[in-house]
């Protein structure tokens, strides 16, 4: 007697899902997952039906900035979003070096972001034109908001998280407000390498950056990265109280401990700067983040995208667990 297979074998993936990809970002729309990461020189867009298949996904360079522009160099942490039937990409860039980083927005009216023309809408920032990186945008209760990492004034060795309302996808409406700064012991591991100090860096840099909105039921969170990419990068959590103005810092509560840290036993180091998505069938919540394969890999292209499912605590907050081991893991459910 012979027996046929009664079920399809479970597909698996192994982290990282792509050999390199700092600052990974995933956006879902119409059955597609659109993915971006820092390339430094252009904006490249990937598209796939399952994020686990990212290594073989269709990709296209959709925007290369003209030389000599204030946004022509060091393009960091791009994010693609969709508002009012149009596509927008937010990215940090400069004309010289990190000290001149600002946020920029491009727009595409095509239904397919891999096609059509991307138009520069301009710089998006606060009225005093402060240094800014890592912007993410959300539509919440009918209004647009942006969160990003910036300096309070002239560079002082500290990056904070700011929030502002938008009047449209490329224009800030009103003042920015600071909702978090590195002020807990685990956020302040800021030693700068000696060779950097020789180039004029301050001896310590305390970091809150990479803010990403996360909604679950009636709760709103901002998950951010703390410490620095050359150190023990980790994730912190801000929780909106659900009452009052989003732009009132008193309405945000910071978790007193990190919510996601490196896992030396699983060879996952300095995890941070990512995002969140759901499985194609809508039944699973997943996170994406970059991490290094060893403790000394720093802020270069060894940072690669990892994905893993996460759950929710009884109080409605996210439970990310710890970075999973680099072994076969079931792909997001389809």
CSV table of C-alpha atoms in Angstrom, one decimal:
chain,number,residue,atom,x,y,z
A,1,UNK,CA,0.0,0.0,0.0
A,2,UNK,CA,1.2,3.5,-0.8
A,3,UNK,CA,0.2,6.7,1.0
A,4,UNK,CA,0.0,10.1,-0.7
A,5,UNK,CA,1.0,13.3,1.0
A,6,UNK,CA,-2.0,14.8,2.8
A,7,UNK,CA,-0.6,18.3,3.4
A,8,UNK,CA,1.7,20.7,1.7
A,9,UNK,CA,5.1,20.9,3.4
A,10,UNK,CA,5.6,24.0,5.5
A,11,UNK,CA,7.8,26.6,3.8
A,12,UNK,CA,10.5,28.1,5.9
A,13,UNK,CA,13.1,30.9,5.9
A,14,UNK,CA,16.3,31.5,7.8
A,15,UNK,CA,17.3,34.9,9.0
A,16,UNK,CA,18.7,37.2,7.7
A,17,UNK,CA,16.2,37.3,4.8
A,18,UNK,CA,18.7,39.3,2.7
A,19,UNK,CA,22.5,39.5,3.0
A,20,UNK,CA,22.5,43.2,3.7
A,21,UNK,CA,20.0,45.9,4.3
A,22,UNK,CA,20.4,48.6,7.0
A,23,UNK,CA,17.2,50.4,8.2
A,24,UNK,CA,14.6,48.0,6.6
A,25,UNK,CA,11.1,49.1,6.0
A,26,UNK,CA,8.0,47.2,4.8
A,27,UNK,CA,4.7,48.6,3.6
A,28,UNK,CA,1.7,46.5,2.7
A,29,UNK,CA,-0.9,47.4,0.0
A,30,UNK,CA,-3.1,45.4,-2.4
A,31,UNK,CA,-1.5,42.1,-1.6
A,32,UNK,CA,2.0,43.3,-2.1
A,33,UNK,CA,4.8,44.0,0.4
A,34,UNK,CA,7.0,46.9,-0.6
A,35,UNK,CA,10.4,47.0,1.0
A,36,UNK,CA,13.1,49.6,1.2
A,37,UNK,CA,16.5,49.9,3.0
A,38,UNK,CA,19.4,52.3,3.1
A,39,UNK,CA,21.6,52.1,0.1
A,40,UNK,CA,23.3,55.5,0.7
A,41,UNK,CA,23.2,56.6,-3.0
A,42,UNK,CA,19.7,56.0,-4.3
A,43,UNK,CA,16.2,54.9,-3.5
A,44,UNK,CA,15.6,51.2,-4.4
A,45,UNK,CA,12.2,49.6,-4.1
A,46,UNK,CA,11.6,45.8,-3.7
A,47,UNK,CA,8.2,44.1,-4.2
A,48,UNK,CA,7.2,40.6,-3.1
A,49,UNK,CA,4.1,38.6,-2.1
A,50,UNK,CA,5.8,37.2,1.0
A,51,UNK,CA,8.5,39.1,2.9
A,52,UNK,CA,10.4,35.9,3.5
A,53,UNK,CA,11.1,35.8,-0.2
A,54,UNK,CA,12.8,39.2,-0.2
A,55,UNK,CA,16.2,37.8,-1.4
A,56,UNK,CA,14.6,36.9,-4.8
A,57,UNK,CA,12.1,39.8,-5.0
A,58,UNK,CA,11.6,42.1,-7.9
A,59,UNK,CA,13.6,45.3,-7.4
A,60,UNK,CA,14.1,48.6,-9.1
A,61,UNK,CA,16.1,51.8,-8.6
A,62,UNK,CA,13.2,54.3,-8.6
A,63,UNK,CA,15.0,57.5,-7.7
A,64,UNK,CA,18.6,58.8,-8.0
A,65,UNK,CA,19.1,62.3,-6.8
A,66,UNK,CA,20.7,64.8,-9.1
A,67,UNK,CA,24.3,65.6,-8.2
A,68,UNK,CA,24.9,68.8,-6.4
A,69,UNK,CA,21.5,69.0,-4.7
A,70,UNK,CA,21.1,69.3,-0.9
A,71,UNK,CA,19.7,65.8,-0.9
A,72,UNK,CA,22.2,64.1,-3.2
A,73,UNK,CA,24.4,62.3,-0.6
A,74,UNK,CA,24.0,59.8,2.3
A,75,UNK,CA,20.4,58.8,1.6
A,76,UNK,CA,19.3,57.0,4.8
A,77,UNK,CA,16.3,55.1,6.1
A,78,UNK,CA,13.8,55.5,3.2
A,79,UNK,CA,10.1,54.7,3.9
A,80,UNK,CA,7.3,54.3,1.3
A,81,UNK,CA,3.8,55.2,2.3
A,82,UNK,CA,0.4,55.8,0.5
A,83,UNK,CA,-2.0,58.6,1.3
A,84,UNK,CA,-5.0,59.8,-0.8
A,85,UNK,CA,-4.3,57.6,-3.7
A,86,UNK,CA,-0.6,58.7,-4.1
A,87,UNK,CA,2.7,57.2,-3.1
A,88,UNK,CA,5.2,59.1,-0.9
A,89,UNK,CA,8.8,58.2,0.1
A,90,UNK,CA,10.4,59.9,3.1
A,91,UNK,CA,14.2,59.8,3.3
A,92,UNK,CA,17.1,61.6,5.1
A,93,UNK,CA,19.8,63.1,2.9
A,94,UNK,CA,22.5,65.7,2.8
A,95,UNK,CA,24.9,67.6,0.5
A,96,UNK,CA,28.1,67.2,2.4
A,97,UNK,CA,28.0,65.0,5.6
A,98,UNK,CA,25.8,63.9,8.4
A,99,UNK,CA,25.8,67.3,10.0
A,100,UNK,CA,23.6,68.6,7.2
A,101,UNK,CA,21.0,65.7,7.2
A,102,UNK,CA,17.4,66.8,6.7
A,103,UNK,CA,14.2,64.9,5.7
A,104,UNK,CA,12.9,65.0,2.1
A,105,UNK,CA,9.8,63.7,0.4
A,106,UNK,CA,9.1,62.5,-3.2
A,107,UNK,CA,5.6,61.8,-4.7
A,108,UNK,CA,4.3,59.4,-7.3
A,109,UNK,CA,0.7,59.5,-8.7
A,110,UNK,CA,0.8,56.1,-10.4
A,111,UNK,CA,-1.2,53.3,-8.9
A,112,UNK,CA,2.0,51.2,-9.2
A,113,UNK,CA,5.0,52.6,-7.3
A,114,UNK,CA,7.4,50.6,-9.5
A,115,UNK,CA,6.1,52.7,-12.4
A,116,UNK,CA,5.3,56.4,-13.0
A,117,UNK,CA,7.4,59.4,-12.2
A,118,UNK,CA,8.7,60.3,-8.7
A,119,UNK,CA,8.6,64.0,-8.1
A,120,UNK,CA,10.6,65.9,-5.5
A,121,UNK,CA,8.1,67.6,-3.2
A,122,UNK,CA,10.8,69.2,-1.1
A,123,UNK,CA,12.3,69.3,2.4
A,124,UNK,CA,10.0,68.4,5.3
A,125,UNK,CA,11.0,69.8,8.7
A,126,UNK,CA,10.3,72.1,11.5
A,127,UNK,CA,10.3,75.9,11.1
A,128,UNK,CA,13.8,76.3,12.5
A,129,UNK,CA,15.2,73.7,10.1
A,130,UNK,CA,16.9,71.4,12.7
A,131,UNK,CA,18.9,68.3,11.8
A,132,UNK,CA,16.5,65.4,11.2
A,133,UNK,CA,16.6,61.7,10.2
A,134,UNK,CA,14.4,58.6,10.3
A,135,UNK,CA,11.0,60.1,9.7
A,136,UNK,CA,7.9,57.9,9.7
A,137,UNK,CA,4.3,59.0,9.1
A,138,UNK,CA,0.9,57.8,10.2
A,139,UNK,CA,-2.8,58.7,9.6
A,140,UNK,CA,-4.4,58.6,13.0
A,141,UNK,CA,-8.1,59.5,13.6
A,142,UNK,CA,-8.2,61.3,10.3
A,143,UNK,CA,-5.0,63.4,10.8
A,144,UNK,CA,-1.5,62.9,9.6
A,145,UNK,CA,1.4,62.9,12.0
A,146,UNK,CA,5.2,62.5,11.6
A,147,UNK,CA,7.7,61.2,14.0
A,148,UNK,CA,11.5,61.5,13.6
A,149,UNK,CA,14.9,61.8,15.3
A,150,UNK,CA,16.5,65.1,15.7
A,151,UNK,CA,18.7,67.5,17.8
A,152,UNK,CA,17.3,70.0,20.2
A,153,UNK,CA,19.6,72.7,18.8
A,154,UNK,CA,23.2,72.8,17.7
A,155,UNK,CA,24.7,69.3,18.0
A,156,UNK,CA,25.1,68.4,21.6
A,157,UNK,CA,25.7,64.6,21.4
A,158,UNK,CA,22.0,63.7,21.9
A,159,UNK,CA,19.3,62.5,19.5
A,160,UNK,CA,15.6,62.9,20.6
A,161,UNK,CA,12.3,61.7,19.2
A,162,UNK,CA,10.0,64.5,17.9
A,163,UNK,CA,6.4,64.5,16.8
A,164,UNK,CA,4.4,66.9,14.7
A,165,UNK,CA,1.1,67.2,12.8
A,166,UNK,CA,1.1,67.5,9.0
A,167,UNK,CA,-1.1,69.7,6.9
A,168,UNK,CA,-0.4,67.4,3.9
A,169,UNK,CA,2.1,64.5,3.3
A,170,UNK,CA,5.0,66.9,2.7
A,171,UNK,CA,4.4,69.9,5.0
A,172,UNK,CA,4.6,70.1,8.8
A,173,UNK,CA,1.8,72.0,10.5
A,174,UNK,CA,2.9,73.9,13.6
A,175,UNK,CA,5.7,73.2,16.0
A,176,UNK,CA,7.6,70.0,16.6
A,177,UNK,CA,7.3,68.5,20.2
A,178,UNK,CA,9.8,66.3,21.9
A,179,UNK,CA,8.3,63.2,23.3
A,180,UNK,CA,11.4,61.2,24.2
A,181,UNK,CA,15.1,61.8,24.9
A,182,UNK,CA,17.8,59.3,26.1
A,183,UNK,CA,17.4,59.6,29.9
A,184,UNK,CA,17.3,56.0,31.2
A,185,UNK,CA,20.6,54.1,32.0
A,186,UNK,CA,20.1,51.5,29.3
A,187,UNK,CA,19.6,54.3,26.7
A,188,UNK,CA,22.9,56.0,27.5
A,189,UNK,CA,25.7,53.6,26.3
A,190,UNK,CA,27.1,56.3,24.1
A,191,UNK,CA,30.8,55.9,23.9
A,192,UNK,CA,32.1,57.0,20.5
A,193,UNK,CA,35.1,55.2,18.9
A,194,UNK,CA,38.5,57.0,19.3
A,195,UNK,CA,39.0,57.3,15.6
A,196,UNK,CA,35.6,59.2,15.3
A,197,UNK,CA,36.7,61.6,18.0
A,198,UNK,CA,39.7,62.6,16.0
A,199,UNK,CA,37.3,63.7,13.3
A,200,UNK,CA,35.5,66.1,15.6
A,201,UNK,CA,32.8,63.8,17.1
A,202,UNK,CA,31.8,64.4,20.6
A,203,UNK,CA,33.1,61.7,23.0
A,204,UNK,CA,29.6,60.4,23.8
A,205,UNK,CA,26.4,60.3,21.7
A,206,UNK,CA,23.2,59.3,23.3
A,207,UNK,CA,20.6,58.1,20.8
A,208,UNK,CA,16.8,57.8,20.4
A,209,UNK,CA,16.1,57.3,16.7
A,210,UNK,CA,14.2,55.2,14.2
A,211,UNK,CA,10.7,55.9,15.6
A,212,UNK,CA,8.0,53.6,14.1
A,213,UNK,CA,4.3,53.8,14.8
A,214,UNK,CA,2.5,50.6,15.8
A,215,UNK,CA,-1.3,50.3,16.3
A,216,UNK,CA,-3.2,47.5,17.9
A,217,UNK,CA,-6.9,47.6,18.6
A,218,UNK,CA,-7.4,51.0,20.2
A,219,UNK,CA,-3.8,51.4,21.3
A,220,UNK,CA,-1.0,53.5,19.7
A,221,UNK,CA,2.7,53.0,20.3
A,222,UNK,CA,6.0,54.3,19.0
A,223,UNK,CA,8.8,51.8,18.9
A,224,UNK,CA,12.2,53.5,18.7
A,225,UNK,CA,15.9,52.5,18.7
A,226,UNK,CA,18.1,53.4,21.5
A,227,UNK,CA,21.9,53.5,22.1
A,228,UNK,CA,23.8,53.4,18.8
A,229,UNK,CA,24.3,51.2,15.8
A,230,UNK,CA,28.0,50.6,16.8
A,231,UNK,CA,27.0,49.6,20.3
A,232,UNK,CA,24.2,47.5,21.9
A,233,UNK,CA,21.4,48.9,19.8
A,234,UNK,CA,18.0,47.9,21.2
A,235,UNK,CA,14.3,48.9,21.0
A,236,UNK,CA,12.4,51.1,23.4
A,237,UNK,CA,8.6,51.7,23.6
A,238,UNK,CA,6.5,54.8,24.0
A,239,UNK,CA,2.8,54.3,24.7
A,240,UNK,CA,0.1,56.9,24.0
A,241,UNK,CA,-2.3,57.2,27.0
A,242,UNK,CA,-5.3,57.3,24.6
A,243,UNK,CA,-6.4,60.6,26.1
A,244,UNK,CA,-5.8,64.1,25.0
A,245,UNK,CA,-3.6,65.6,22.3
A,246,UNK,CA,-1.0,63.4,20.7
A,247,UNK,CA,1.3,66.4,20.6
A,248,UNK,CA,1.3,66.7,24.4
A,249,UNK,CA,4.4,64.9,25.7
A,250,UNK,CA,2.6,64.2,28.9
A,251,UNK,CA,0.3,61.9,27.0
A,252,UNK,CA,3.2,59.5,26.1
A,253,UNK,CA,4.6,57.0,28.6
A,254,UNK,CA,8.1,55.6,28.2
A,255,UNK,CA,8.7,51.9,29.2
A,256,UNK,CA,11.4,51.8,31.8
A,257,UNK,CA,13.2,48.8,30.2
A,258,UNK,CA,14.0,48.0,26.6
A,259,UNK,CA,11.5,45.8,24.8
A,260,UNK,CA,13.9,44.1,22.4
A,261,UNK,CA,17.6,43.5,23.0
A,262,UNK,CA,20.4,41.6,21.3
A,263,UNK,CA,20.8,37.8,21.7
A,264,UNK,CA,24.5,36.7,21.8
A,265,UNK,CA,23.4,33.1,22.2
A,266,UNK,CA,21.7,33.3,18.8
A,267,UNK,CA,24.4,35.4,17.2
A,268,UNK,CA,22.1,38.4,16.7
A,269,UNK,CA,23.8,41.7,17.7
A,270,UNK,CA,22.6,45.3,17.8
A,271,UNK,CA,19.0,44.8,16.6
A,272,UNK,CA,17.0,47.9,15.8
A,273,UNK,CA,15.4,50.2,13.3
A,274,UNK,CA,12.7,48.3,11.6
A,275,UNK,CA,8.9,48.2,11.2
A,276,UNK,CA,5.9,46.0,11.5
A,277,UNK,CA,3.6,44.1,9.1
A,278,UNK,CA,0.9,41.4,9.1
A,279,UNK,CA,0.9,38.1,7.3
A,280,UNK,CA,-0.9,37.9,4.0
A,281,UNK,CA,-3.9,36.1,5.7
A,282,UNK,CA,-4.0,38.8,8.4
A,283,UNK,CA,-3.6,36.3,11.2
A,284,UNK,CA,0.0,37.0,12.3
A,285,UNK,CA,1.9,40.1,13.5
A,286,UNK,CA,5.5,40.3,12.4
A,287,UNK,CA,8.4,42.7,13.0
A,288,UNK,CA,11.4,43.5,10.7
A,289,UNK,CA,14.7,44.9,12.0
A,290,UNK,CA,18.3,45.0,11.1
A,291,UNK,CA,21.0,43.2,13.1
A,292,UNK,CA,24.7,42.4,12.9
A,293,UNK,CA,26.2,38.9,12.8
A,294,UNK,CA,28.8,39.8,15.5
A,295,UNK,CA,29.4,42.3,18.3
A,296,UNK,CA,32.0,44.3,16.4
A,297,UNK,CA,30.4,44.9,13.0
A,298,UNK,CA,29.3,48.5,13.7
A,299,UNK,CA,27.2,50.6,11.4
A,300,UNK,CA,28.1,49.2,7.9
A,301,UNK,CA,26.5,46.9,5.4
A,302,UNK,CA,26.8,43.8,7.6
A,303,UNK,CA,23.5,45.0,9.1
A,304,UNK,CA,20.9,42.8,7.5
A,305,UNK,CA,17.1,42.5,7.7
A,306,UNK,CA,15.6,39.9,10.0
A,307,UNK,CA,11.9,39.1,10.5
A,308,UNK,CA,10.0,37.3,13.2
A,309,UNK,CA,6.5,37.0,14.6
A,310,UNK,CA,5.4,38.7,17.8
A,311,UNK,CA,2.5,38.6,20.2
A,312,UNK,CA,0.6,40.9,22.5
A,313,UNK,CA,0.7,41.2,26.3
A,314,UNK,CA,-2.5,41.2,28.4
A,315,UNK,CA,-2.3,45.0,28.7
A,316,UNK,CA,-2.3,45.3,24.9
A,317,UNK,CA,1.4,46.1,24.6
A,318,UNK,CA,3.6,44.3,22.1
A,319,UNK,CA,5.7,41.3,23.2
A,320,UNK,CA,8.6,41.0,20.9
A,321,UNK,CA,10.4,38.2,22.8
A,322,UNK,CA,14.1,38.0,21.8
A,323,UNK,CA,15.8,37.7,18.4
A,324,UNK,CA,15.2,34.2,17.0
A,325,UNK,CA,18.0,31.8,16.2
A,326,UNK,CA,19.2,31.6,12.6
A,327,UNK,CA,17.5,28.4,11.8
A,328,UNK,CA,14.5,27.3,9.5
A,329,UNK,CA,11.4,29.1,10.7
A,330,UNK,CA,7.9,29.0,9.1
A,331,UNK,CA,7.3,31.8,6.7
A,332,UNK,CA,4.5,34.4,7.3
A,333,UNK,CA,1.2,32.6,6.8
A,334,UNK,CA,-0.4,33.1,3.4
